[in-house]
Amino acid sequence: MASRYAQEGGQLLQQGQPMEAVKSFQKGLSIDPKDVDCLMGLVRTHLSTGAAKDAEGAVTRLLQVQPDNAEAQAHLAMLKAQAGDPVALVTLKALAAAPTAGYFERFNLGTLLAERGDLEGAKAAFEAAQVVAPHSAYPHFELGRIAVQRKDTAAAVTHFQQAAALAPQEALPHLMLSRAHAASGAVGLAIAAATRALEHAQERTRVAVLQDLLRLYLQANSQDAARRTILELRELEPTQVRYIHLHGLACMLAGDLAQAKVLFNEALEHAPNQWDIRHSLAQAHEALGERPEARKQLEEAVAAAPHEPGPTNDLVRLLMGDKDHARARMLLERVLERNPQDALTHLNLARATQPFDRAEATRHARQAQTLGADAVVKDEAAQLLTELGG
């Protein structure tokens, strides 16, 4: 039976308090230096926090007490392999292949193979770990990560759902499930999973969940939720320029253009060379009918990022309004050199070329229609082709 300190330490580790867990295990070892349960708890805790040297020290002590402990041997083999020992991987494979191999022998092999890019071998090892620990969330979580790397979204969703069901109080399975749903285009399901992740997320994980939620809310046009989320992010990291910019975008989405301008200008004070912030400020000016200010900001954004489609296409719209088709063509051709598949740039180049070269305009309009994922771009390209007789 595990000692009292080993039990307390295990509970603390499960509660996400590794430093307190270490103290409890060390108390137990001060009473009995050969307490195998405290030594194993110490090993697992150090591994969970990435303290490789401390973990190796603890596992070495454990093997001195119990040399035939297969889990300890597997931990030591993994640590040595990660440190570059070529024999250690062979040792770990042998431990995992043994008929009596337990969870950690198999799971550690999967972890090491995944780190080395052997996804097929890692998948087999994690599936083997599932056999001996069917109620553990971790093999499902790792199998989900492998599915993500293979771009198998359906498998990723399945594994992260299982991991989240087995560890409902853990934030990361819910967060990864949200990302898998988002990758498959299921925005509503992604928001639901991220919301569950937020209920359990702490510190950096909480920031990551809030960032994901903000993107999802903006994508879903959930204006109030987006603003609430960005305000929480700004409370956590008030000087983060990206959050100031996102706050401005959320305000602009909600129609509060004056406040959006204030926030974009605040962000530019911290990052005057960041073209995307300047582009956002230009869009706010234009939405307010402040055309000269919009053009000024767009000129600076295009100068800073001459190959970015966004600011160039917005500037070109103003240039063509002023009948400056020649400059518009030059700017658009420069963007297409780096972004030959950008449908909107092809559409605007067709418009800019129309007064001078109908054949060239027709070619770009057809490109826009073929490449356009946006229905508006495809429809406008079709309309232009009709005008051009193409």
Short mmCIF file of C-alpha atoms in Angstrom, two decimals:
data_model
loop_
_atom_site.label_atom_id
_atom_site.label_comp_id
_atom_site.label_asym_id
_atom_site.label_seq_id
_atom_site.Cartn_x
_atom_site.Cartn_y
_atom_site.Cartn_z
CA MET A 1 0.00 0.00 0.00
CA ALA A 2 1.29 3.45 -0.90
CA SER A 3 2.45 5.63 1.95
CA ARG A 4 0.41 8.63 3.07
CA TYR A 5 2.87 11.06 1.46
CA ALA A 6 2.81 9.10 -1.81
CA GLN A 7 -1.00 9.25 -1.84
CA GLU A 8 -1.03 12.98 -1.05
CA GLY A 9 1.56 13.67 -3.71
CA GLY A 10 -0.40 11.70 -6.31
CA GLN A 11 -3.54 13.69 -5.52
CA LEU A 12 -1.66 16.98 -5.76
CA LEU A 13 -0.22 15.98 -9.13
CA GLN A 14 -3.70 15.11 -10.42
CA GLN A 15 -4.93 18.50 -9.20
CA GLY A 16 -2.26 20.27 -11.27
CA GLN A 17 0.00 21.23 -8.36
CA PRO A 18 3.35 19.63 -9.28
CA MET A 19 5.47 21.74 -6.94
CA GLU A 20 3.34 20.75 -3.94
CA ALA A 21 3.41 17.13 -5.13
CA VAL A 22 7.23 17.18 -5.15
CA LYS A 23 7.25 18.47 -1.57
CA SER A 24 4.94 15.67 -0.45
CA PHE A 25 7.01 12.96 -2.14
CA GLN A 26 10.21 14.41 -0.67
CA LYS A 27 8.65 14.38 2.82
CA GLY A 28 7.90 10.69 2.40
CA LEU A 29 11.46 10.01 1.23
CA SER A 30 12.89 11.89 4.22
CA ILE A 31 11.16 9.27 6.39
CA ASP A 32 11.91 6.29 4.13
CA PRO A 33 14.53 6.90 1.41
CA LYS A 34 13.53 3.61 -0.23
CA ASP A 35 9.80 4.42 -0.56
CA VAL A 36 9.20 3.14 -4.10
CA ASP A 37 5.82 4.90 -4.44
CA CYS A 38 7.29 8.29 -3.49
CA LEU A 39 10.25 7.77 -5.82
CA MET A 40 7.92 6.84 -8.70
CA GLY A 41 5.68 9.79 -7.92
CA LEU A 42 8.71 12.06 -8.02
CA VAL A 43 9.75 10.63 -11.39
CA ARG A 44 6.29 11.13 -12.89
CA THR A 45 6.01 14.66 -11.51
CA HIS A 46 9.38 15.75 -12.90
CA LEU A 47 8.50 14.21 -16.27
CA SER A 48 5.19 16.09 -16.31
CA THR A 49 7.00 19.42 -15.83
CA GLY A 50 9.79 18.65 -18.31
CA ALA A 51 12.48 18.56 -15.61
CA ALA A 52 14.54 15.86 -17.36
CA LYS A 53 17.61 16.01 -15.08
CA ASP A 54 15.53 15.81 -11.92
CA ALA A 55 13.52 12.96 -13.40
CA GLU A 56 16.67 11.05 -14.32
CA GLY A 57 18.05 11.51 -10.82
CA ALA A 58 14.85 10.22 -9.25
CA VAL A 59 14.53 7.23 -11.59
CA THR A 60 18.15 6.27 -10.97
CA ARG A 61 17.44 6.23 -7.23
CA LEU A 62 14.35 4.13 -7.84
CA LEU A 63 16.25 1.55 -9.89
CA GLN A 64 18.83 1.24 -7.13
CA VAL A 65 15.99 0.22 -4.81
CA GLN A 66 14.05 -1.88 -7.35
CA PRO A 67 16.27 -2.77 -10.37
CA ASP A 68 13.61 -4.80 -12.17
CA ASN A 69 10.95 -2.05 -12.18
CA ALA A 70 9.88 -2.01 -15.85
CA GLU A 71 8.22 1.40 -15.69
CA ALA A 72 11.35 2.96 -14.20
CA GLN A 73 13.47 1.26 -16.87
CA ALA A 74 11.17 2.69 -19.55
CA HIS A 75 11.42 6.21 -18.11
CA LEU A 76 15.21 6.01 -17.95
CA ALA A 77 15.43 4.63 -21.50
CA MET A 78 13.25 7.48 -22.81
CA LEU A 79 15.29 10.13 -20.99
CA LYS A 80 18.55 8.69 -22.31
CA ALA A 81 17.19 8.43 -25.85
CA GLN A 82 16.04 12.05 -25.72
CA ALA A 83 19.55 12.96 -24.61
CA GLY A 84 20.99 11.24 -27.70
CA ASP A 85 21.83 7.73 -26.50
CA PRO A 86 21.32 5.49 -29.61
CA VAL A 87 21.06 2.26 -27.56
CA ALA A 88 18.27 3.61 -25.37
CA LEU A 89 15.68 3.46 -28.17
CA VAL A 90 16.45 -0.21 -28.71
CA THR A 91 16.03 -0.79 -24.97
CA LEU A 92 12.70 1.04 -24.93
CA LYS A 93 11.40 -0.93 -27.93
CA ALA A 94 12.31 -4.17 -26.19
CA LEU A 95 10.55 -3.11 -22.99
CA ALA A 96 7.41 -2.09 -24.91
CA ALA A 97 7.37 -5.36 -26.90
CA ALA A 98 7.52 -7.57 -23.81
CA PRO A 99 4.32 -9.59 -23.18
CA THR A 100 4.10 -8.06 -19.71
CA ALA A 101 4.69 -4.48 -20.94
CA GLY A 102 2.62 -1.92 -19.10
CA TYR A 103 1.21 1.46 -19.96
CA PHE A 104 4.34 3.57 -19.54
CA GLU A 105 6.61 1.26 -21.51
CA ARG A 106 4.25 1.57 -24.48
CA PHE A 107 3.33 5.21 -24.01
CA ASN A 108 6.96 6.31 -23.65
CA LEU A 109 7.84 4.53 -26.88
CA GLY A 110 4.99 6.34 -28.64
CA THR A 111 6.19 9.68 -27.27
CA LEU A 112 9.75 9.11 -28.42
CA LEU A 113 8.77 7.87 -31.89
CA ALA A 114 6.41 10.85 -32.34
CA GLU A 115 9.22 13.23 -31.42
CA ARG A 116 11.36 11.60 -34.11
CA GLY A 117 8.69 11.83 -36.80
CA ASP A 118 7.82 8.11 -36.94
CA LEU A 119 4.08 8.70 -36.87
CA GLU A 120 3.16 5.17 -37.88
CA GLY A 121 5.30 3.65 -35.13
CA ALA A 122 4.02 6.18 -32.60
CA LYS A 123 0.41 5.44 -33.55
CA ALA A 124 0.95 1.71 -32.99
CA ALA A 125 2.61 2.34 -29.62
CA PHE A 126 -0.17 4.63 -28.38
CA GLU A 127 -2.81 2.15 -29.54
CA ALA A 128 -0.94 -0.56 -27.60
CA ALA A 129 -0.95 1.72 -24.54
CA GLN A 130 -4.73 2.02 -24.91
CA VAL A 131 -5.09 -1.74 -24.63
CA VAL A 132 -3.59 -1.81 -21.12
CA ALA A 133 -5.10 1.53 -20.01
CA PRO A 134 -8.46 1.87 -21.80
CA HIS A 135 -9.63 4.63 -19.43
CA SER A 136 -6.59 6.87 -19.91
CA ALA A 137 -7.16 10.06 -21.90
CA TYR A 138 -3.52 10.47 -22.88
CA PRO A 139 -3.23 7.86 -25.67
CA HIS A 140 -6.35 9.31 -27.30
CA PHE A 141 -4.89 12.80 -26.96
CA GLU A 142 -1.62 11.78 -28.62
CA LEU A 143 -3.45 9.86 -31.34
CA GLY A 144 -5.44 13.01 -31.98
CA ARG A 145 -2.25 15.00 -32.37
CA ILE A 146 -0.93 12.43 -34.84
CA ALA A 147 -4.19 12.70 -36.81
CA VAL A 148 -3.75 16.49 -36.93
CA GLN A 149 -0.24 16.08 -38.37
CA ARG A 150 -1.66 13.72 -40.98
CA LYS A 151 -4.45 16.21 -41.74
CA ASP A 152 -7.04 13.56 -40.85
CA THR A 153 -9.55 15.92 -39.26
CA ALA A 154 -12.25 13.31 -38.70
CA ALA A 155 -9.88 11.03 -36.77
CA ALA A 156 -8.58 14.01 -34.79
CA VAL A 157 -12.13 14.94 -33.74
CA THR A 158 -12.87 11.34 -32.68
CA HIS A 159 -9.72 11.00 -30.56
CA PHE A 160 -10.00 14.41 -28.92
CA GLN A 161 -13.67 13.73 -28.13
CA GLN A 162 -12.65 10.51 -26.39
CA ALA A 163 -9.83 12.26 -24.53
CA ALA A 164 -12.18 15.03 -23.39
CA ALA A 165 -14.77 12.48 -22.23
CA LEU A 166 -12.15 10.57 -20.23
CA ALA A 167 -10.62 13.73 -18.73
CA PRO A 168 -13.49 16.26 -18.59
CA GLN A 169 -11.65 18.51 -16.11
CA GLU A 170 -8.58 18.85 -18.38
CA ALA A 171 -8.52 21.94 -20.59
CA LEU A 172 -6.19 20.72 -23.36
CA PRO A 173 -8.37 17.91 -24.78
CA HIS A 174 -11.29 20.34 -25.08
CA LEU A 175 -9.03 22.96 -26.68
CA MET A 176 -7.64 20.50 -29.23
CA LEU A 177 -11.15 19.24 -29.95
CA SER A 178 -12.19 22.82 -30.61
CA ARG A 179 -9.32 23.26 -33.06
CA ALA A 180 -10.18 20.02 -34.84
CA HIS A 181 -13.81 21.15 -35.21
CA ALA A 182 -12.63 24.53 -36.50
CA ALA A 183 -10.39 22.83 -39.07
CA SER A 184 -13.42 20.92 -40.34
CA GLY A 185 -15.49 24.12 -40.59
CA ALA A 186 -17.77 23.31 -37.63
CA VAL A 187 -17.53 26.73 -35.98
CA GLY A 188 -20.44 26.20 -33.57
CA LEU A 189 -18.98 22.93 -32.26
CA ALA A 190 -15.56 24.57 -32.02
CA ILE A 191 -16.97 27.39 -29.87
CA ALA A 192 -18.75 24.89 -27.61
CA ALA A 193 -15.56 22.86 -27.07
CA ALA A 194 -13.44 25.97 -26.47
CA THR A 195 -15.99 27.23 -23.94
CA ARG A 196 -15.63 23.95 -22.03
CA ALA A 197 -11.85 24.30 -22.20
CA LEU A 198 -12.09 27.79 -20.73
CA GLU A 199 -13.92 26.45 -17.67
CA HIS A 200 -10.78 24.52 -16.69
CA ALA A 201 -7.94 26.51 -18.27
CA GLN A 202 -5.29 28.28 -16.22
CA GLU A 203 -2.47 30.73 -17.02
CA ARG A 204 -0.99 30.31 -20.53
CA THR A 205 -3.57 27.72 -21.52
CA ARG A 206 -6.32 30.19 -20.64
CA VAL A 207 -4.73 32.80 -22.91
CA ALA A 208 -4.55 30.25 -25.76
CA VAL A 209 -8.22 29.31 -25.31
CA LEU A 210 -9.31 32.95 -25.26
CA GLN A 211 -7.31 33.65 -28.43
CA ASP A 212 -9.01 30.75 -30.18
CA LEU A 213 -12.44 31.82 -28.93
CA LEU A 214 -11.89 35.35 -30.19
CA ARG A 215 -11.09 34.10 -33.69
CA LEU A 216 -14.12 31.84 -33.63
CA TYR A 217 -16.46 34.58 -32.40
CA LEU A 218 -15.21 36.95 -35.12
CA GLN A 219 -15.70 34.19 -37.69
CA ALA A 220 -19.24 33.59 -36.41
CA ASN A 221 -19.96 37.34 -36.31
CA SER A 222 -20.74 37.06 -32.58
CA GLN A 223 -19.95 40.67 -31.82
CA ASP A 224 -20.74 40.88 -28.11
CA ALA A 225 -18.93 37.64 -27.31
CA ALA A 226 -15.90 38.78 -29.30
CA ARG A 227 -15.70 42.05 -27.38
CA ARG A 228 -16.05 40.28 -24.00
CA THR A 229 -13.27 37.89 -24.95
CA ILE A 230 -10.85 40.55 -26.12
CA LEU A 231 -11.46 42.58 -22.96
CA GLU A 232 -10.50 39.56 -20.86
CA LEU A 233 -7.37 39.06 -22.95
CA ARG A 234 -6.43 42.70 -22.47
CA GLU A 235 -6.87 42.34 -18.71
CA LEU A 236 -4.48 39.41 -18.75
CA GLU A 237 -1.90 41.14 -21.00
CA PRO A 238 -2.74 44.86 -21.20
CA THR A 239 0.31 45.91 -23.26
CA GLN A 240 0.02 43.19 -25.89
CA VAL A 241 -0.26 45.07 -29.22
CA ARG A 242 -2.05 42.20 -30.94
CA TYR A 243 -4.87 42.35 -28.40
CA ILE A 244 -5.27 46.11 -28.83
CA HIS A 245 -5.53 45.54 -32.59
CA LEU A 246 -8.04 42.70 -32.13
CA HIS A 247 -10.06 44.86 -29.75
CA GLY A 248 -10.26 47.44 -32.52
CA LEU A 249 -11.37 44.80 -35.02
CA ALA A 250 -14.09 43.62 -32.63
CA CYS A 251 -15.31 47.23 -32.23
CA MET A 252 -15.30 47.73 -35.99
CA LEU A 253 -17.28 44.53 -36.46
CA ALA A 254 -19.81 45.83 -33.94
CA GLY A 255 -20.09 49.14 -35.81
CA ASP A 256 -18.27 51.24 -33.21
CA LEU A 257 -15.93 52.81 -35.75
CA ALA A 258 -14.87 55.77 -33.60
CA GLN A 259 -13.65 53.49 -30.81
CA ALA A 260 -12.00 51.21 -33.39
CA LYS A 261 -10.00 54.19 -34.68
CA VAL A 262 -8.86 55.06 -31.15
CA LEU A 263 -7.68 51.49 -30.58
CA PHE A 264 -5.91 51.19 -33.93
CA ASN A 265 -4.06 54.45 -33.27
CA GLU A 266 -3.12 53.18 -29.80
CA ALA A 267 -1.75 49.99 -31.33
CA LEU A 268 0.23 51.98 -33.93
CA GLU A 269 1.87 54.00 -31.16
CA HIS A 270 3.35 50.74 -29.88
CA ALA A 271 4.07 49.23 -33.33
CA PRO A 272 4.29 51.99 -35.96
CA ASN A 273 5.73 49.65 -38.62
CA GLN A 274 2.99 47.03 -38.40
CA TRP A 275 1.21 47.25 -41.75
CA ASP A 276 -1.84 45.20 -40.79
CA ILE A 277 -2.77 47.63 -38.01
CA ARG A 278 -2.41 50.54 -40.41
CA HIS A 279 -4.59 48.69 -42.91
CA SER A 280 -7.28 48.26 -40.26
CA LEU A 281 -7.10 51.96 -39.42
CA ALA A 282 -7.53 52.80 -43.10
CA GLN A 283 -10.63 50.61 -43.27
CA ALA A 284 -12.12 52.40 -40.26
CA HIS A 285 -11.43 55.80 -41.86
CA GLU A 286 -13.04 54.70 -45.14
CA ALA A 287 -16.10 53.29 -43.35
CA LEU A 288 -16.52 56.71 -41.71
CA GLY A 289 -16.27 58.44 -45.10
CA GLU A 290 -12.83 59.89 -44.30
CA ARG A 291 -11.36 59.13 -47.71
CA PRO A 292 -8.17 61.26 -47.58
CA GLU A 293 -7.19 59.77 -44.21
CA ALA A 294 -7.96 56.27 -45.51
CA ARG A 295 -5.77 56.81 -48.58
CA LYS A 296 -2.90 58.16 -46.48
CA GLN A 297 -2.92 55.07 -44.24
CA LEU A 298 -3.25 52.72 -47.22
CA GLU A 299 -0.30 54.34 -48.99
CA GLU A 300 1.83 53.75 -45.90
CA ALA A 301 0.58 50.18 -45.47
CA VAL A 302 1.35 49.35 -49.12
CA ALA A 303 4.80 50.92 -48.83
CA ALA A 304 5.49 48.75 -45.78
CA ALA A 305 4.04 45.56 -47.32
CA PRO A 306 4.08 45.93 -51.11
CA HIS A 307 3.25 42.29 -51.82
CA GLU A 308 0.30 41.93 -49.43
CA PRO A 309 -3.01 41.65 -51.33
CA GLY A 310 -5.22 43.27 -48.66
CA PRO A 311 -3.93 46.85 -48.45
CA THR A 312 -3.04 46.98 -52.14
CA ASN A 313 -6.52 45.98 -53.26
CA ASP A 314 -8.09 48.54 -50.93
CA LEU A 315 -5.76 51.26 -52.22
CA VAL A 316 -6.43 50.25 -55.83
CA ARG A 317 -10.16 50.71 -55.29
CA LEU A 318 -9.48 54.35 -54.34
CA LEU A 319 -7.01 54.82 -57.21
CA MET A 320 -9.50 53.59 -59.78
CA GLY A 321 -12.08 55.92 -58.30
CA ASP A 322 -9.59 58.67 -59.20
CA LYS A 323 -9.10 57.11 -62.69
CA ASP A 324 -5.46 56.30 -61.88
CA HIS A 325 -5.59 52.94 -63.66
CA ALA A 326 -1.92 52.91 -64.62
CA ARG A 327 -0.68 53.04 -61.03
CA ALA A 328 -3.34 50.55 -59.99
CA ARG A 329 -2.09 48.08 -62.60
CA MET A 330 1.50 48.46 -61.43
CA LEU A 331 0.60 47.81 -57.79
CA LEU A 332 -1.59 44.82 -58.62
CA GLU A 333 0.98 43.20 -60.92
CA ARG A 334 3.52 43.49 -58.11
CA VAL A 335 1.18 41.66 -55.73
CA LEU A 336 0.46 38.91 -58.26
CA GLU A 337 4.17 38.17 -58.61
CA ARG A 338 4.05 36.78 -55.07
CA ASN A 339 0.36 35.81 -54.90
CA PRO A 340 -0.57 34.37 -58.32
CA GLN A 341 -3.62 32.56 -56.90
CA ASP A 342 -5.28 35.61 -55.30
CA ALA A 343 -8.67 35.93 -56.97
CA LEU A 344 -9.49 39.48 -55.81
CA THR A 345 -6.19 40.80 -57.18
CA HIS A 346 -6.95 39.19 -60.55
CA LEU A 347 -10.43 40.75 -60.51
CA ASN A 348 -9.12 44.24 -59.74
CA LEU A 349 -6.37 43.88 -62.35
CA ALA A 350 -9.04 42.96 -64.89
CA ARG A 351 -10.93 46.14 -63.97
CA ALA A 352 -7.77 48.26 -64.13
CA THR A 353 -6.82 46.76 -67.52
CA GLN A 354 -10.31 46.95 -69.06
CA PRO A 355 -9.95 50.47 -70.55
CA PHE A 356 -6.67 49.57 -72.30
CA ASP A 357 -6.53 45.86 -73.12
CA ARG A 358 -9.81 43.91 -73.20
CA ALA A 359 -8.08 40.59 -73.95
CA GLU A 360 -5.81 40.94 -70.93
CA ALA A 361 -8.74 42.06 -68.79
CA THR A 362 -10.71 39.00 -69.92
CA ARG A 363 -7.81 36.70 -68.98
CA HIS A 364 -7.61 38.11 -65.45
CA ALA A 365 -11.41 38.05 -65.03
CA ARG A 366 -11.43 34.37 -65.95
CA GLN A 367 -8.64 33.73 -63.45
CA ALA A 368 -10.66 35.50 -60.76
CA GLN A 369 -13.73 33.42 -61.56
CA THR A 370 -11.73 30.16 -61.49
CA LEU A 371 -9.76 30.91 -58.33
CA GLY A 372 -12.43 32.73 -56.34
CA ALA A 373 -13.59 30.95 -53.20
CA ASP A 374 -15.64 34.02 -52.27
CA ALA A 375 -19.04 33.99 -53.99
CA VAL A 376 -19.00 37.79 -54.34
CA VAL A 377 -15.67 37.70 -56.23
CA LYS A 378 -16.92 34.92 -58.52
CA ASP A 379 -20.16 36.78 -59.25
CA GLU A 380 -18.38 40.07 -59.97
CA ALA A 381 -15.90 38.28 -62.21
CA ALA A 382 -18.79 36.70 -64.13
CA GLN A 383 -20.47 40.09 -64.51
CA LEU A 384 -17.24 41.65 -65.76
CA LEU A 385 -16.77 38.84 -68.28
CA THR A 386 -20.27 39.56 -69.58
CA GLU A 387 -19.34 43.24 -70.01
CA LEU A 388 -16.14 42.21 -71.80
CA GLY A 389 -17.99 39.80 -74.04
CA GLY A 390 -15.87 36.90 -72.71
#
